[in-house]
PDB file of C-alpha atoms in Angstrom:
ATOM      1  CA  MET H   1      13.517 -17.463   7.952  1.00 44.00           C
ATOM      2  CA  SER H   2      12.442 -15.885  11.164  1.00 45.00           C
ATOM      3  CA  ASP H   3      11.659 -18.455  14.293  1.00 54.00           C
ATOM      4  CA  GLN H   4       8.955 -15.918  14.542  1.00 79.00           C
ATOM      5  CA  ARG H   5       5.303 -17.082  14.004  1.00 81.00           C
ATOM      6  CA  PRO H   6       3.980 -16.298  10.599  1.00 91.00           C
ATOM      7  CA  PHE H   7       0.821 -14.115  10.097  1.00 92.00           C
ATOM      8  CA  HIS H   8      -1.810 -16.146   7.973  1.00 96.00           C
ATOM      9  CA  PHE H   9      -4.203 -15.131   5.689  1.00 97.00           C
ATOM     10  CA  LYS H  10      -7.429 -17.539   3.582  1.00 96.00           C
ATOM     11  CA  HIS H  11      -4.324 -18.217   0.483  1.00 97.00           C
ATOM     12  CA  PHE H  12      -1.125 -17.025   1.708  1.00 97.00           C
ATOM     13  CA  SER H  13       1.145 -16.973   4.471  1.00 96.00           C
ATOM     14  CA  LEU H  14       4.028 -14.450   5.667  1.00 95.00           C
ATOM     15  CA  TYR H  15       6.708 -13.289   8.214  1.00 96.00           C
ATOM     16  CA  HIS H  16       7.007 -10.006   9.272  1.00 93.00           C
ATOM     17  CA  HIS H  17       9.345  -9.629  11.715  1.00 90.00           C
ATOM     18  CA  ARG H  18      12.077  -8.341   9.672  1.00 89.00           C
ATOM     19  CA  SER H  19      10.529  -5.633   8.359  1.00 90.00           C
ATOM     20  CA  THR H  20      10.720  -2.345   8.915  1.00 85.00           C
ATOM     21  CA  MET H  21       6.279  -2.125   7.781  1.00 76.00           C
ATOM     22  CA  LYS H  22       4.941  -5.147   9.220  1.00 81.00           C
ATOM     23  CA  VAL H  23       1.363  -6.188   8.397  1.00 92.00           C
ATOM     24  CA  GLY H  24      -1.190  -3.714   9.073  1.00 93.00           C
ATOM     25  CA  THR H  25      -4.701  -2.494   8.656  1.00 96.00           C
ATOM     26  CA  ASP H  26      -3.969   0.026   6.105  1.00 97.00           C
ATOM     27  CA  ALA H  27      -1.519  -1.721   3.885  1.00 96.00           C
ATOM     28  CA  VAL H  28      -4.840  -4.930   3.908  1.00 97.00           C
ATOM     29  CA  LEU H  29      -7.852  -2.104   2.965  1.00 98.00           C
ATOM     30  CA  LEU H  30      -5.506  -0.865   0.680  1.00 98.00           C
ATOM     31  CA  GLY H  31      -4.710  -4.306  -1.079  1.00 98.00           C
ATOM     32  CA  ARG H  32      -8.277  -5.236  -0.712  1.00 98.00           C
ATOM     33  CA  TRP H  33     -10.130  -1.832  -2.041  1.00 98.00           C
ATOM     34  CA  VAL H  34      -7.762  -0.864  -5.606  1.00 98.00           C
ATOM     35  CA  LYS H  35      -9.558  -2.556  -8.501  1.00 97.00           C
ATOM     36  CA  THR H  36      -7.241  -4.661 -10.566  1.00 98.00           C
ATOM     37  CA  LYS H  37      -7.446  -6.197 -14.234  1.00 98.00           C
ATOM     38  CA  PRO H  38      -6.071  -9.789 -15.222  1.00 98.00           C
ATOM     39  CA  THR H  39      -3.677  -8.331 -16.985  1.00 98.00           C
ATOM     40  CA  ASP H  40      -2.409  -5.702 -14.455  1.00 98.00           C
ATOM     41  CA  SER H  41       0.792  -5.308 -14.091  1.00 98.00           C
ATOM     42  CA  CYS H  42       1.833  -4.190 -10.583  1.00 98.00           C
ATOM     43  CA  LEU H  43       4.657  -1.817  -8.797  1.00 98.00           C
ATOM     44  CA  ASP H  44       4.630  -1.587  -4.736  1.00 98.00           C
ATOM     45  CA  ILE H  45       6.390   1.365  -3.185  1.00 97.00           C
ATOM     46  CA  GLY H  46       8.173   0.439   0.289  1.00 96.00           C
ATOM     47  CA  THR H  47       7.322  -3.113  -0.086  1.00 96.00           C
ATOM     48  CA  GLY H  48       8.266  -3.448   3.165  1.00 95.00           C
ATOM     49  CA  CYS H  49       7.318  -7.214   3.873  1.00 96.00           C
ATOM     50  CA  GLY H  50       5.115  -7.874   0.777  1.00 97.00           C
ATOM     51  CA  ILE H  51       1.635  -7.798   1.724  1.00 97.00           C
ATOM     52  CA  LEU H  52       0.708  -5.860  -0.666  1.00 98.00           C
ATOM     53  CA  PRO H  53       1.831  -7.609  -3.882  1.00 98.00           C
ATOM     54  CA  LEU H  54       0.495 -10.852  -2.093  1.00 98.00           C
ATOM     55  CA  MET H  55      -2.943  -9.229  -1.997  1.00 98.00           C
ATOM     56  CA  LEU H  56      -2.741  -7.869  -5.532  1.00 98.00           C
ATOM     57  CA  MET H  57      -2.061 -11.669  -6.675  1.00 98.00           C
ATOM     58  CA  GLN H  58      -4.566 -13.445  -4.919  1.00 98.00           C
ATOM     59  CA  LYS H  59      -7.307 -11.247  -6.574  1.00 98.00           C
ATOM     60  CA  GLY H  60      -5.844 -11.872  -9.855  1.00 98.00           C
ATOM     61  CA  VAL H  61      -3.077  -9.517 -11.719  1.00 98.00           C
ATOM     62  CA  SER H  62      -0.337 -10.632 -13.747  1.00 98.00           C
ATOM     63  CA  ARG H  63       2.514  -9.312 -12.323  1.00 98.00           C
ATOM     64  CA  VAL H  64       4.036  -7.222  -9.848  1.00 98.00           C
ATOM     65  CA  VAL H  65       7.039  -5.936  -8.324  1.00 98.00           C
ATOM     66  CA  GLY H  66       8.187  -4.716  -4.775  1.00 98.00           C
ATOM     67  CA  ILE H  67      10.634  -1.826  -4.402  1.00 97.00           C
ATOM     68  CA  ASP H  68      12.129  -1.120  -1.069  1.00 96.00           C
ATOM     69  CA  LEU H  69      15.365   0.672   0.146  1.00 95.00           C
ATOM     70  CA  ASP H  70      15.304  -1.262   3.013  1.00 95.00           C
ATOM     71  CA  GLU H  71      17.572  -4.733   2.696  1.00 96.00           C
ATOM     72  CA  ALA H  72      15.733  -6.958   5.299  1.00 96.00           C
ATOM     73  CA  SER H  73      12.597  -6.061   4.565  1.00 95.00           C
ATOM     74  CA  ALA H  74      13.350  -6.410   0.305  1.00 97.00           C
ATOM     75  CA  ALA H  75      14.849 -10.263   1.795  1.00 97.00           C
ATOM     76  CA  GLU H  76      11.970 -10.909   3.931  1.00 97.00           C
ATOM     77  CA  ALA H  77       9.804  -9.975   1.241  1.00 97.00           C
ATOM     78  CA  THR H  78      11.481 -12.064  -1.413  1.00 98.00           C
ATOM     79  CA  GLU H  79      11.378 -15.389   0.909  1.00 97.00           C
ATOM     80  CA  ASN H  80       8.001 -14.449   1.301  1.00 98.00           C
ATOM     81  CA  PHE H  81       7.251 -14.519  -2.417  1.00 98.00           C
ATOM     82  CA  MET H  82       9.286 -17.164  -2.913  1.00 98.00           C
ATOM     83  CA  ALA H  83       6.733 -19.300  -0.001  1.00 97.00           C
ATOM     84  CA  SER H  84       3.559 -18.552  -1.885  1.00 98.00           C
ATOM     85  CA  GLN H  85       1.850 -19.724  -5.263  1.00 98.00           C
ATOM     86  CA  TRP H  86       2.419 -16.875  -7.026  1.00 98.00           C
ATOM     87  CA  ARG H  87       6.390 -17.378  -6.554  1.00 98.00           C
ATOM     88  CA  ASP H  88       7.101 -16.606 -10.703  1.00 98.00           C
ATOM     89  CA  SER H  89       4.928 -13.861 -10.856  1.00 98.00           C
ATOM     90  CA  LEU H  90       6.532 -11.946  -8.208  1.00 98.00           C
ATOM     91  CA  GLN H  91      10.100 -10.018  -7.618  1.00 98.00           C
ATOM     92  CA  ALA H  92      11.209  -8.253  -4.777  1.00 98.00           C
ATOM     93  CA  ILE H  93      13.899  -5.559  -5.528  1.00 98.00           C
ATOM     94  CA  CYS H  94      16.101  -3.529  -2.661  1.00 98.00           C
ATOM     95  CA  ALA H  95      16.591  -0.251  -4.636  1.00 97.00           C
ATOM     96  CA  ASP H  96      15.775   3.573  -3.847  1.00 96.00           C
ATOM     97  CA  ILE H  97      12.577   4.592  -6.055  1.00 96.00           C
ATOM     98  CA  LYS H  98      13.934   7.577  -6.787  1.00 96.00           C
ATOM     99  CA  THR H  99      16.852   6.132  -8.534  1.00 95.00           C
ATOM    100  CA  PHE H 100      15.013   2.831  -9.443  1.00 96.00           C
ATOM    101  CA  GLN H 101      14.765   2.258 -13.158  1.00 92.00           C
ATOM    102  CA  SER H 102      12.366   0.107 -15.104  1.00 94.00           C
ATOM    103  CA  ASP H 103      12.071  -0.688 -19.100  1.00 92.00           C
ATOM    104  CA  GLN H 104       8.024  -1.081 -18.887  1.00 91.00           C
ATOM    105  CA  ARG H 105       5.171   1.498 -17.069  1.00 97.00           C
ATOM    106  CA  PHE H 106       3.262   0.174 -14.656  1.00 98.00           C
ATOM    107  CA  ASP H 107      -0.303  -0.067 -14.738  1.00 98.00           C
ATOM    108  CA  LEU H 108      -0.425   0.277 -11.047  1.00 98.00           C
ATOM    109  CA  ILE H 109       1.326   1.276  -8.919  1.00 98.00           C
ATOM    110  CA  VAL H 110       0.232   0.801  -4.934  1.00 98.00           C
ATOM    111  CA  SER H 111       1.823   2.749  -1.727  1.00 97.00           C
ATOM    112  CA  ASN H 112       1.910   1.996   1.635  1.00 96.00           C
ATOM    113  CA  PRO H 113       4.041   5.283   2.105  1.00 91.00           C
ATOM    114  CA  PRO H 114       6.350   6.998   4.771  1.00 75.00           C
ATOM    115  CA  PHE H 115       4.241  10.111   6.397  1.00 63.00           C
ATOM    116  CA  PHE H 116       4.863  11.836   9.132  1.00 44.00           C
ATOM    117  CA  ILE H 117       6.226  14.866   8.611  1.00 41.00           C
ATOM    118  CA  ASN H 118       8.500  17.099  10.682  1.00 42.00           C
ATOM    119  CA  SER H 119       7.209  14.700  13.941  1.00 39.00           C
ATOM    120  CA  PHE H 120       9.084  13.150  16.566  1.00 43.00           C
ATOM    121  CA  LYS H 121      11.612  10.204  15.661  1.00 40.00           C
ATOM    122  CA  CYS H 122      12.662   7.763  17.394  1.00 43.00           C
ATOM    123  CA  GLU H 123      16.092   6.580  17.463  1.00 44.00           C
ATOM    124  CA  ALA H 124      15.639   3.003  15.801  1.00 52.00           C
ATOM    125  CA  ASP H 125      16.875   5.044  12.231  1.00 49.00           C
ATOM    126  CA  ARG H 126      15.287   1.679   9.978  1.00 43.00           C
ATOM    127  CA  LYS H 127      11.935   2.801  11.462  1.00 47.00           C
ATOM    128  CA  ASN H 128      12.290   6.509  11.195  1.00 46.00           C
ATOM    129  CA  GLN H 129      13.251   5.851   7.357  1.00 47.00           C
ATOM    130  CA  ALA H 130       9.998   3.576   6.639  1.00 44.00           C
ATOM    131  CA  ARG H 131       7.553   6.138   9.037  1.00 44.00           C
ATOM    132  CA  HIS H 132       8.698   9.411   7.617  1.00 40.00           C
ATOM    133  CA  THR H 133       8.342  11.178   4.709  1.00 42.00           C
ATOM    134  CA  ASP H 134      11.232  13.887   5.484  1.00 43.00           C
ATOM    135  CA  ILE H 135      14.149  11.271   6.008  1.00 49.00           C
ATOM    136  CA  SER H 136      13.874   9.132   2.505  1.00 68.00           C
ATOM    137  CA  LEU H 137      10.868   9.481   0.648  1.00 86.00           C
ATOM    138  CA  THR H 138       9.501  12.926   0.439  1.00 95.00           C
ATOM    139  CA  PHE H 139       5.544  12.780  -1.237  1.00 96.00           C
ATOM    140  CA  SER H 140       7.318  15.307  -3.952  1.00 97.00           C
ATOM    141  CA  ASP H 141       9.925  12.080  -4.349  1.00 96.00           C
ATOM    142  CA  LEU H 142       7.008   9.416  -4.297  1.00 97.00           C
ATOM    143  CA  CYS H 143       4.869  11.678  -6.555  1.00 98.00           C
ATOM    144  CA  GLU H 144       7.486  11.789  -8.997  1.00 98.00           C
ATOM    145  CA  ALA H 145       8.182   8.724  -9.531  1.00 97.00           C
ATOM    146  CA  ALA H 146       5.065   7.390  -9.655  1.00 98.00           C
ATOM    147  CA  SER H 147       4.467   9.613 -12.441  1.00 98.00           C
ATOM    148  CA  ARG H 148       7.713   8.051 -14.581  1.00 97.00           C
ATOM    149  CA  LEU H 149       6.842   4.668 -13.893  1.00 98.00           C
ATOM    150  CA  LEU H 150       3.050   4.509 -14.555  1.00 98.00           C
ATOM    151  CA  GLN H 151       1.343   3.815 -17.658  1.00 98.00           C
ATOM    152  CA  ASN H 152      -0.460   7.109 -19.407  1.00 97.00           C
ATOM    153  CA  ASP H 153      -4.248   5.070 -18.291  1.00 97.00           C
ATOM    154  CA  GLY H 154      -2.020   3.675 -15.179  1.00 98.00           C
ATOM    155  CA  ARG H 155      -3.960   4.240 -12.039  1.00 98.00           C
ATOM    156  CA  PHE H 156      -1.445   5.516  -8.316  1.00 98.00           C
ATOM    157  CA  ALA H 157      -3.609   4.378  -5.263  1.00 98.00           C
ATOM    158  CA  VAL H 158      -2.171   4.974  -1.992  1.00 98.00           C
ATOM    159  CA  VAL H 159      -3.187   5.319   1.497  1.00 98.00           C
ATOM    160  CA  LEU H 160      -2.388   8.064   4.398  1.00 97.00           C
ATOM    161  CA  PRO H 161      -3.748   9.546   7.228  1.00 97.00           C
ATOM    162  CA  VAL H 162      -6.410  12.298   6.212  1.00 97.00           C
ATOM    163  CA  THR H 163      -4.322  15.181   7.711  1.00 95.00           C
ATOM    164  CA  GLU H 164      -1.180  14.317   5.365  1.00 95.00           C
ATOM    165  CA  SER H 165      -3.420  13.705   2.234  1.00 96.00           C
ATOM    166  CA  VAL H 166      -3.660  17.945   1.414  1.00 96.00           C
ATOM    167  CA  ALA H 167      -0.054  18.010   1.041  1.00 96.00           C
ATOM    168  CA  PHE H 168       0.768  14.577  -0.956  1.00 97.00           C
ATOM    169  CA  LEU H 169      -2.325  16.352  -3.307  1.00 97.00           C
ATOM    170  CA  LYS H 170      -0.621  18.966  -3.434  1.00 98.00           C
ATOM    171  CA  ALA H 171       2.744  16.727  -4.898  1.00 98.00           C
ATOM    172  CA  ALA H 172       0.681  14.899  -7.131  1.00 98.00           C
ATOM    173  CA  ASP H 173      -1.222  17.637  -8.822  1.00 98.00           C
ATOM    174  CA  ASP H 174       2.026  19.288  -9.699  1.00 98.00           C
ATOM    175  CA  VAL H 175       3.191  15.951 -11.651  1.00 98.00           C
ATOM    176  CA  GLU H 176      -0.151  16.359 -13.401  1.00 98.00           C
ATOM    177  CA  LEU H 177      -1.795  13.490 -11.183  1.00 98.00           C
ATOM    178  CA  HIS H 178      -5.620  13.737 -10.473  1.00 98.00           C
ATOM    179  CA  LEU H 179      -7.565  12.489  -7.702  1.00 98.00           C
ATOM    180  CA  GLN H 180      -9.743   9.585  -9.442  1.00 98.00           C
ATOM    181  CA  LYS H 181     -12.088   8.298  -6.072  1.00 98.00           C
ATOM    182  CA  THR H 182     -11.251   7.935  -2.552  1.00 98.00           C
ATOM    183  CA  MET H 183     -12.288   5.654   0.599  1.00 98.00           C
ATOM    184  CA  GLU H 184     -12.108   7.600   3.931  1.00 98.00           C
ATOM    185  CA  ILE H 185     -11.471   5.498   6.922  1.00 98.00           C
ATOM    186  CA  ILE H 186     -13.414   6.050  10.340  1.00 98.00           C
ATOM    187  CA  PRO H 187     -11.581   3.820  12.979  1.00 98.00           C
ATOM    188  CA  VAL H 188     -14.993   3.716  15.081  1.00 98.00           C
ATOM    189  CA  GLU H 189     -18.398   4.678  15.009  1.00 98.00           C
ATOM    190  CA  GLY H 190     -19.030   7.798  15.328  1.00 97.00           C
ATOM    191  CA  LYS H 191     -15.243   9.096  14.562  1.00 98.00           C
ATOM    192  CA  GLU H 192     -13.287  11.394  11.947  1.00 98.00           C
ATOM    193  CA  PRO H 193     -11.783   9.818   9.461  1.00 98.00           C
ATOM    194  CA  ASN H 194      -8.042   9.047  10.301  1.00 97.00           C
ATOM    195  CA  ARG H 195      -6.822   7.067   7.000  1.00 98.00           C
ATOM    196  CA  VAL H 196      -7.777   8.135   3.460  1.00 98.00           C
ATOM    197  CA  ASN H 197      -6.976   5.684   0.699  1.00 98.00           C
ATOM    198  CA  MET H 198      -6.695   7.307  -2.849  1.00 98.00           C
ATOM    199  CA  GLU H 199      -6.317   6.742  -6.687  1.00 98.00           C
ATOM    200  CA  LEU H 200      -5.488   9.066  -8.994  1.00 98.00           C
ATOM    201  CA  GLY H 201      -4.432   8.715 -12.742  1.00 98.00           C
ATOM    202  CA  PHE H 202      -3.253  11.598 -15.507  1.00 98.00           C
ATOM    203  CA  ARG H 203      -7.084  12.291 -16.611  1.00 95.00           C
ATOM    204  CA  PRO H 204      -8.806  14.863 -14.614  1.00 94.00           C
ATOM    205  CA  THR H 205     -11.926  13.960 -13.394  1.00 95.00           C
ATOM    206  CA  GLU H 206     -14.863  15.830 -12.192  1.00 91.00           C
ATOM    207  CA  ASN H 207     -16.679  13.883 -10.256  1.00 95.00           C
ATOM    208  CA  ILE H 208     -14.386  11.641  -7.996  1.00 97.00           C
ATOM    209  CA  VAL H 209     -16.102   8.898  -6.586  1.00 97.00           C
ATOM    210  CA  LYS H 210     -15.957   9.372  -2.979  1.00 97.00           C
ATOM    211  CA  GLU H 211     -17.197   6.401  -0.085  1.00 98.00           C
ATOM    212  CA  THR H 212     -16.199   5.727   3.591  1.00 98.00           C
ATOM    213  CA  PHE H 213     -15.894   2.934   5.727  1.00 98.00           C
ATOM    214  CA  THR H 214     -15.652   2.403   9.068  1.00 98.00           C
ATOM    215  CA  ILE H 215     -13.881  -0.328  10.666  1.00 98.00           C
ATOM    216  CA  ARG H 216     -15.166  -0.922  14.409  1.00 98.00           C
ATOM    217  CA  GLN H 217     -18.132  -1.089  15.784  1.00 98.00           C
ATOM    218  CA  LEU H 218     -18.519   1.140  19.757  1.00 97.00           C
ATOM    219  CA  ASN H 219     -17.859  -1.914  21.439  1.00 97.00           C
ATOM    220  CA  GLY H 220     -14.703  -2.682  20.155  1.00 97.00           C
ATOM    221  CA  CYS H 221     -16.017  -5.268  17.803  1.00 97.00           C
ATOM    222  CA  PHE H 222     -15.495  -5.478  13.975  1.00 97.00           C
ATOM    223  CA  THR H 223     -17.976  -3.745  11.834  1.00 98.00           C
ATOM    224  CA  SER H 224     -19.997  -5.514   9.534  1.00 98.00           C
ATOM    225  CA  GLN H 225     -18.763  -3.787   6.530  1.00 98.00           C
ATOM    226  CA  TYR H 226     -15.452  -4.993   7.722  1.00 98.00           C
ATOM    227  CA  ASN H 227     -15.964  -8.532   8.013  1.00 97.00           C
ATOM    228  CA  LYS H 228     -17.480  -8.435   4.863  1.00 98.00           C
ATOM    229  CA  PHE H 229     -14.547  -6.845   2.971  1.00 98.00           C
ATOM    230  CA  LEU H 230     -12.423  -8.477   3.392  1.00 98.00           C
ATOM    231  CA  LYS H 231     -13.866 -12.149   3.749  1.00 97.00           C
ATOM    232  CA  ASP H 232     -11.851 -13.495   0.568  1.00 97.00           C
ATOM    233  CA  PHE H 233      -8.952 -12.818   3.088  1.00 97.00           C
ATOM    234  CA  TYR H 234      -8.619 -13.121   6.890  1.00 95.00           C
ATOM    235  CA  LEU H 235      -9.410 -16.390   8.017  1.00 88.00           C
ATOM    236  CA  GLY H 236     -12.435 -17.151   9.468  1.00 73.00           C
TER     237      GLY H 236
END
């Protein structure tokens, strides 16, 4: 285990220093936002340190498998899972989701995926792989995997920058995954949304549920909406 200090939540702690994707607001808001059922068998694509599976387990799902192409990330997620109270219901696998096979389909698939397309790439290959969709996991790859692994009545939830969501929804439409609900995320009061949580399924709907969420006030403090939304997870 890393000698770095862990990140503490109310009901679990985790290390995130060896993973390509650290604990961040995008993943935390997605994990809190997505609706769950006690019977849900879940898959997290690009699990990183395992933050989303741990949040889903706290919300009471049945089981979560986390997949990550990066070996160090999958190993750190495994350590975080084994240190949690839900160790028997969590599994981290180092695998490429494009070729990953499962004997079952999942009720819920979540992902905080790579999202930069044709943008400046830093020299750190592992970080590039985690952040750039044109390197290891295109939106088409992601949607095809979700379509292949999702139950007929399952839900597929992702978080993306608003600007990238148009290309993602086109890829989703190509595999007959349809938008069901969204939450546009505003970083600071008065600003435009820069992230969007999206839930998709195989059944088309004309009544997409839409909501907005604001993280910070103009003075830099978290909004009451943010504090209330995450009170069951963050230490007070």
